[in-house]
N, CA and C of each residue as an Amber inpcrd file, in Angstrom:
protein
   306
 201.4300000 118.4990000  -6.8390000 202.4960000 118.8670000  -7.3990000
 203.4380000 119.2860000  -5.9840000 203.0480000 120.3610000  -5.4840000
 203.4760000 120.9690000  -3.8550000 203.6860000 119.6860000  -3.3910000
 202.9580000 118.9550000  -3.2290000 203.4310000 117.7260000  -2.1210000
 204.5980000 116.7680000  -2.6750000 204.7300000 116.5630000  -3.8480000
 205.5120000 115.6790000  -4.2820000 206.9070000 116.4930000  -4.5060000
 207.2540000 118.0560000  -4.7760000 208.2960000 118.5730000  -4.3630000
 208.3270000 118.4500000  -3.1790000 207.3970000 118.9190000  -1.9210000
 207.8810000 118.7140000  -0.6620000 208.7580000 117.6060000  -0.1460000
 207.9280000 116.3520000  -0.5460000 208.4800000 114.7540000  -0.2160000
 209.5480000 114.6650000  -0.9070000 210.0420000 115.4150000  -1.9960000
 211.6560000 115.1740000  -2.5100000 212.5610000 115.8900000  -1.7560000
 211.9580000 117.1180000  -0.7890000 213.1010000 117.6000000  -0.1980000
 213.1980000 117.2040000   1.1840000 211.8500000 116.6440000   1.6660000
 212.0180000 115.8980000   3.0630000 213.1540000 114.7390000   2.7070000
 212.7560000 113.8630000   1.5200000 213.5800000 112.8000000   1.3630000
 215.2280000 113.0830000   1.5660000 215.3130000 114.3970000   1.0360000
 216.7130000 114.6510000   0.6330000 217.2780000 115.2650000   2.0860000
 216.6510000 115.6490000   2.9350000 216.9970000 116.0440000   4.1670000
 217.2610000 114.7870000   5.1810000 216.5020000 113.6800000   4.7230000
 216.5580000 112.2270000   5.8380000 217.6770000 111.4010000   5.3150000
 217.9810000 111.8000000   3.7150000 219.2360000 110.6240000   3.1910000
 220.6840000 111.3440000   4.1670000 220.6860000 112.8780000   3.9560000
 221.5810000 113.4090000   4.9170000 221.5360000 113.5230000   6.4210000
 220.4720000 113.2640000   7.0370000 220.6730000 113.4570000   8.3360000
 220.5990000 114.5210000   8.8480000 219.2570000 115.5750000   8.1470000
 219.3150000 117.3520000   8.4190000 218.3450000 117.3780000   8.7760000
 218.2440000 118.6440000   9.4890000 216.9670000 119.5780000   9.4100000
 217.2390000 120.9290000   8.7880000 216.1560000 121.2800000   8.4800000
 215.9220000 122.5810000   7.8190000 215.9040000 123.8200000   8.8920000
 216.8490000 124.8620000   8.7880000 216.4700000 125.5700000  10.2220000
 216.1050000 127.3330000   9.6690000 215.1430000 127.9680000   9.9170000
 214.6290000 129.0350000   8.9770000 214.7470000 129.9150000  10.1710000
 215.0990000 131.1950000  10.1620000 215.1160000 132.2710000  10.9150000
 214.5890000 133.4750000  10.4960000 213.5170000 133.8390000  11.0540000
 212.6800000 134.8180000  10.8960000 212.9630000 136.4290000  11.6890000
 212.6480000 137.4600000  11.0820000 212.5210000 138.3090000  11.8690000
 213.7680000 138.8300000  12.0220000 214.0230000 139.4350000  13.4240000
 215.1550000 139.9720000  13.7750000 216.3750000 139.3610000  13.3580000
 216.4750000 137.7270000  14.0690000 217.1620000 136.9870000  13.5650000
 217.8820000 136.5650000  12.3000000 216.8760000 136.9880000  11.4970000
 217.2480000 136.9530000  10.0280000 218.4400000 137.8650000  10.0880000
 218.0180000 138.9030000  10.1900000 218.7200000 140.2190000  10.2340000
 219.8690000 140.3970000  10.6110000 219.7700000 140.2010000  11.9110000
 221.2310000 140.2010000  12.8700000 221.9330000 138.8020000  12.4580000
 221.8670000 138.0910000  12.0050000 222.7390000 136.6070000  12.0340000
 223.0980000 136.6210000  10.6880000 222.2080000 137.5950000   9.4180000
 222.5470000 137.5650000   8.0710000 222.1170000 136.1680000   7.3780000
 221.3420000 135.5800000   7.9010000 220.9850000 133.9860000   7.4790000
 219.2980000 134.1380000   7.1620000 218.8160000 133.5260000   6.5200000
 217.4060000 133.4440000   6.4690000 216.9800000 131.9520000   6.5890000
 218.3660000 131.0300000   6.0740000 217.6570000 129.3760000   6.2520000
 219.2050000 128.6040000   6.3340000 219.2330000 127.4300000   7.0220000
 220.1510000 126.7110000   6.4630000 219.8920000 124.9130000   6.6020000
 220.9620000 124.4960000   6.3320000 220.6790000 122.8970000   6.9730000
 221.8320000 122.3490000   8.0140000 220.9650000 121.7910000   9.2050000
 222.0400000 121.2070000  10.1250000 222.0030000 119.8260000  10.1780000
 223.0140000 119.2430000  10.0530000 223.0650000 117.8400000  10.5210000
 222.7600000 117.7270000  12.1560000 222.0930000 116.6480000  12.2890000
 221.6650000 115.9720000  13.4700000 222.4790000 114.4260000  13.6440000
 223.2650000 114.3060000  14.3070000 223.6650000 112.9120000  14.6220000
 222.7980000 112.0290000  15.5660000 222.0060000 112.2860000  16.3820000
 221.7500000 111.2310000  17.5780000 220.1830000 111.9200000  17.5470000
 219.5480000 110.8920000  17.9510000 217.9830000 110.9820000  17.9200000
 217.7050000 110.1580000  19.1910000 216.8320000 110.5240000  20.4960000
 216.1140000 111.9410000  20.1390000 217.3470000 113.3200000  20.2340000
 216.8470000 114.3860000  19.5310000 217.5990000 115.4840000  19.4440000
 216.5060000 116.4440000  20.2840000 217.3590000 117.1320000  20.9640000
 215.8200000 118.3930000  21.3230000 215.8930000 119.9240000  20.5250000
 215.0850000 120.6620000  20.6270000 215.4840000 122.1600000  20.0950000
 216.4920000 123.2010000  20.9470000 216.6810000 122.5130000  22.1680000
 217.7530000 123.1630000  23.3470000 218.9040000 122.3800000  22.9020000
 219.1530000 121.2380000  22.5260000 220.6790000 121.0710000  21.8160000
 220.5630000 121.9880000  20.7890000 219.7180000 121.9480000  19.7250000
 220.0850000 122.4140000  18.4560000 220.5700000 123.8040000  18.7120000
 219.6960000 124.2610000  19.4980000 220.0980000 126.0860000  20.0390000
 221.3960000 126.0490000  20.5180000 221.8580000 125.4110000  21.3900000
 222.9280000 125.2320000  21.9670000 224.3120000 124.8310000  21.1570000
 224.1150000 124.0210000  19.9860000 225.0390000 124.1760000  19.1270000
 225.3380000 125.1340000  18.4000000 224.3550000 125.9140000  17.8670000
 224.0130000 127.5360000  17.2660000 225.2020000 128.2160000  17.8980000
 224.6650000 128.5220000  19.2800000 224.9730000 129.3690000  19.8740000
 226.6110000 128.9420000  20.1360000 227.6330000 128.2610000  20.0650000
 228.6630000 127.8240000  19.7430000 229.1840000 128.3520000  19.0420000
 228.6920000 129.0030000  18.0620000 229.2780000 129.6450000  16.4670000
 229.7010000 130.8250000  17.3920000 229.3190000 131.3140000  18.3600000
 230.4440000 132.4490000  18.6680000 229.2260000 133.7040000  19.6000000
 229.6800000 134.5220000  19.7810000 229.0060000 135.6070000  21.1490000
 227.7450000 136.0880000  20.1710000 227.8070000 136.6260000  19.0390000
 226.5460000 136.9870000  18.5560000 225.3380000 135.8970000  18.5690000
 225.7310000 134.9580000  17.8100000 225.0270000 133.8750000  18.0040000
 224.3830000 133.2810000  19.5080000 225.1030000 133.4810000  20.2320000
 224.7230000 133.0340000  21.8570000 223.6920000 134.2480000  22.5800000
 223.8840000 135.6060000  21.9950000 223.2880000 136.8350000  22.4200000
 221.9220000 136.5720000  21.8480000 221.9170000 136.5980000  20.4270000
 220.3290000 136.2620000  19.2490000 219.4630000 135.0140000  19.9360000
 220.3900000 133.9740000  19.7550000 219.6410000 133.0450000  20.3250000
 219.4280000 132.5290000  21.8270000 219.5320000 133.1820000  22.3590000
 219.3020000 133.0340000  23.8470000 218.3280000 132.6890000  24.3390000
 217.7900000 131.1170000  24.8220000 216.6790000 130.4550000  24.8310000
 215.2210000 131.2030000  25.7000000 215.8970000 132.2090000  26.2430000
 215.0270000 133.3380000  26.8960000 214.1490000 134.2230000  26.1800000
 214.6440000 134.2960000  24.6330000 214.2350000 135.2190000  23.8130000
 213.4660000 134.6690000  22.3870000 213.5100000 133.1300000  22.2960000
 213.0000000 133.1750000  21.1330000 212.2180000 131.8020000  21.3690000
 211.3020000 131.7970000  20.2890000 210.1210000 130.9020000  20.1280000
 210.7070000 130.1080000  18.8460000 209.9240000 128.7790000  18.6030000
 210.2680000 128.1910000  17.8040000 209.1510000 127.1790000  17.6330000
 208.9860000 126.5640000  15.9290000 208.6010000 126.1420000  15.7090000
 208.9200000 124.4370000  14.9110000 208.1430000 123.3690000  14.8960000
 208.7400000 122.1300000  14.2190000 207.7770000 122.0770000  13.4060000
 207.9220000 121.8400000  12.2000000 207.1400000 121.5030000  11.1580000
 205.6370000 122.5360000  11.2570000 206.0940000 123.6500000  11.3780000
 205.1040000 124.7520000  11.3560000 204.1680000 124.7020000  12.3890000
 204.7950000 124.0110000  13.3620000 203.7510000 124.1350000  14.8360000
 204.4140000 124.3040000  15.8300000 203.6120000 125.1590000  17.0580000
 204.6350000 125.4460000  18.1750000 205.2410000 124.3610000  18.9160000
 206.6120000 124.8670000  19.6140000 207.1310000 123.7990000  19.6450000
 207.7680000 124.1940000  21.3560000 207.9990000 123.8680000  22.0680000
 209.1000000 124.0700000  23.5830000 210.5040000 123.8090000  23.3570000
 211.0380000 124.1670000  23.7720000 212.8470000 124.2140000  23.3840000
 212.9390000 122.3790000  24.1580000 212.2990000 122.1310000  24.7670000
 212.4380000 120.5770000  25.1460000 211.9950000 119.5140000  24.2270000
 211.3510000 119.7440000  23.3320000 210.7010000 118.9590000  22.2330000
 211.6340000 118.1770000  21.2540000 211.9560000 117.2590000  21.0030000
 212.7660000 116.0910000  19.9130000 212.5130000 116.6920000  18.9010000
 213.3850000 116.7890000  17.9040000 213.2920000 116.9520000  16.7700000
 213.7420000 116.0240000  15.8990000 213.5240000 115.4540000  14.6440000
 213.7570000 114.3410000  14.1900000 214.5220000 114.8500000  12.5230000
 215.3800000 114.0510000  12.0150000 215.4940000 114.0680000  10.7380000
 214.5190000 114.2980000   9.8520000 214.6290000 115.4850000   8.8980000
 213.8980000 115.7630000   7.8500000 212.9020000 116.9760000   8.4790000
 212.7430000 117.3130000   9.5630000 211.9880000 118.1080000  10.3350000
 212.3150000 119.5820000   9.6900000 211.2850000 120.6080000   9.9120000
 211.5500000 122.1410000   9.6470000 211.4010000 122.5950000  10.7210000
 212.3990000 123.3530000  11.1870000 212.4660000 124.4990000  12.7810000
 212.4560000 125.8490000  11.6240000 211.9480000 126.2780000  12.4040000
 211.5360000 128.0740000  12.5030000 211.7720000 128.4930000  14.1690000
 212.9050000 129.7570000  13.6500000 213.2080000 130.1270000  14.9530000
 212.6320000 131.9130000  14.8120000 212.3360000 131.9660000  16.1010000
 211.4250000 133.4910000  16.2460000 211.9430000 134.2600000  17.2950000
 212.4060000 135.5640000  17.2110000 213.1390000 136.4550000  18.2730000
 211.7370000 137.0320000  18.8340000 211.8400000 137.1870000  20.3280000
 211.0480000 137.8580000  21.1350000 211.4940000 139.4320000  20.8940000
 212.8540000 139.6300000  21.0920000 213.5130000 140.8770000  21.2230000
 212.8250000 141.5710000  20.0690000 212.9590000 142.9990000  20.7180000
 212.7120000 144.2000000  19.5110000 213.7670000 144.3360000  18.6790000
 212.8650000 144.9520000  17.4570000 214.3150000 145.3060000  16.3680000
 215.0150000 146.2730000  17.2040000 214.6720000 147.1740000  17.8490000
 215.3610000 148.2660000  18.4040000 216.0980000 147.9720000  19.8120000
 216.3470000 146.7050000  20.2710000 217.2450000 146.3110000  21.1230000
 218.6960000 146.3060000  20.8680000 219.4210000 146.4050000  21.3140000
 221.3270000 146.5600000  21.0530000 221.8080000 145.4790000  22.0910000
């Protein structure tokens, strides 16, 4: 049953040309978001390109998503920022910064 529901979710992302982005730990707290869907128009599209688009949202986003301080997963597998992502992928973003840093 879970696989069926997951396949429906993935199909919906593909139809809309989206990826699911999930924020964990410090990022979730500081950006006040747990997840969102982002449209990616070009393929191949890299994690670095996606982070750059998110950083363009403003100073807080740029500070929290500095590529030197984030770790990413694609479909629950560790990924490098130079790795390509495709429509329907699930992206996890984690911060290497401490919750006590300002």
